Amino acid sequence: MNYTKKAIKGTSIIFVLSIFSALFAYLLRILLARNLTVAEYGALYAIMALFGLFSIFQSLGLGEGLTKYVAEFETKKRLDKIKSSIIIVFSLQFFSTILLGLIFIFLSNFIAKYYFHDLSMSIYIKVYAISIMLSPLLNIFKAIFSGFQRMFFFSLLDLLQVVAVLIFSFVLLKLGLGLMAPFLAYVLLYTISILFYFIFIKKVFPSFWKIKYAFDYGLVKRLIKFGTAVILASAAGLVFGYTDTFLITLLRPLEEVGIYNASFPTAKMLWGLSGALTLILFPLTSELWAKQDSLRIQDGIRLLYKFSLISILPVSFLFIVFPETILTFLFSSSYVAGANVLRILAFGTVIFTLSQVNNSVLMGIGKPKSVSKIMLFAAGFNLVGNLVLIPTYGISGAAVSTVVSFLIVLIFSYLSLNKII
């Protein structure tokens, strides 16, 4: 199949399933927003943001490494190397995740007292830590499906994940568990993630148990080296994803955390396209670069720029013009104060989507350090911008800082690609 068509086909599959995932994710948010107070809703996402900031110590950048090497080894028909990569990454992530979860459980009272200024938050921190400790298996399956370019299964996994959390949360809320409901829902989700093993064995890698495993120290070093570079880029990405909420929690009331976490995820609905492009371009570019086919990479980038703009601009326009209506419909009138945040971030989504195309190509051709440098610089700007703007301008200041940071990533990633391809 033509590689550009392959990219668009894969992107379309993910994009369509991502729409359904976003729909159910918003049903979940609506369910939570209408059954919790604004402060409780803010507390939920404040805890998730706190854990999210430390998630790089859970993944160690190895998920991206696994995706890259599965794609490369499949091209070379080295199924033994694929199995070794899977076992190595799972072992390392299992150990790091258990350690991270235990640290959070041990420090839960301290965090509740000095960060949330509310000891009642301690139990929620403990329960969410348990869910994180159960998550490695699901994360491994996602990396494997992406590496094998089985994007239907990858996207289906995301869809089933959010549907499961929605159903569990609904039942637990009806049982009167309040704020505890979504935390327990994640525990249940990761507990049943073993079910995806059957898709993995039957549809993706049926010869897994037939292939002999041999420990490969050289492969361990390659995965860790790649993962280390990815950690730096991921750390920067976490600044974009979580420091806004972290600093708003620290500097503003929990009600503002709740409002921001209605507007920001609403804008992130538009990120479904960029996420689809990233997941397709990363393994596909890696394969093309291994074949030294830079011309197809260039053609693909140009076509995907056009495809991205055609897809994202109309929806972004609606979010910019009608933010109050959208927030009221999805949540309630209690969240309309986030309208300006939604306007700003909807504009930023266009910039973000194009920058993700560039970063995915850079990662795929083995330049994670370039992405790391760009992302770290932009993340540093975003962090400083948040510290300067949030105390005075609140959640709108956080949104402005984020969008300017996206622009920095777009400019420098474009310049880096022009030097290489």
mmCIF file with all atom_site columns, C-alpha atoms in Angstrom, residues 17 77 100 221 242 319 385:
data_model
loop_
_atom_site.group_PDB
_atom_site.id
_atom_site.type_symbol
_atom_site.label_atom_id
_atom_site.label_alt_id
_atom_site.label_comp_id
_atom_site.label_asym_id
_atom_site.label_entity_id
_atom_site.label_seq_id
_atom_site.pdbx_PDB_ins_code
_atom_site.Cartn_x
_atom_site.Cartn_y
_atom_site.Cartn_z
_atom_site.occupancy
_atom_site.B_iso_or_equiv
_atom_site.pdbx_formal_charge
_atom_site.auth_seq_id
_atom_site.auth_comp_id
_atom_site.auth_asym_id
_atom_site.auth_atom_id
_atom_site.pdbx_PDB_model_num
ATOM 1 C CA . LEU A 1 17  ? -12.707 5.757   16.976 1.00 0.00 ? 17  LEU A CA 1
ATOM 2 C CA . LYS A 1 77  ? 11.043  -10.409 10.628 1.00 0.00 ? 77  LYS A CA 1
ATOM 3 C CA . LEU A 1 100 ? 5.949   4.885   42.451 1.00 0.00 ? 100 LEU A CA 1
ATOM 4 C CA . LYS A 1 221 ? 20.639  -0.773  26.668 1.00 0.00 ? 221 LYS A CA 1
ATOM 5 C CA . TYR A 1 242 ? -0.412  18.906  34.132 1.00 0.00 ? 242 TYR A CA 1
ATOM 6 C CA . PHE A 1 319 ? -15.296 26.397  19.814 1.00 0.00 ? 319 PHE A CA 1
ATOM 7 C CA . GLY A 1 385 ? 4.529   31.839  32.051 1.00 0.00 ? 385 GLY A CA 1
#
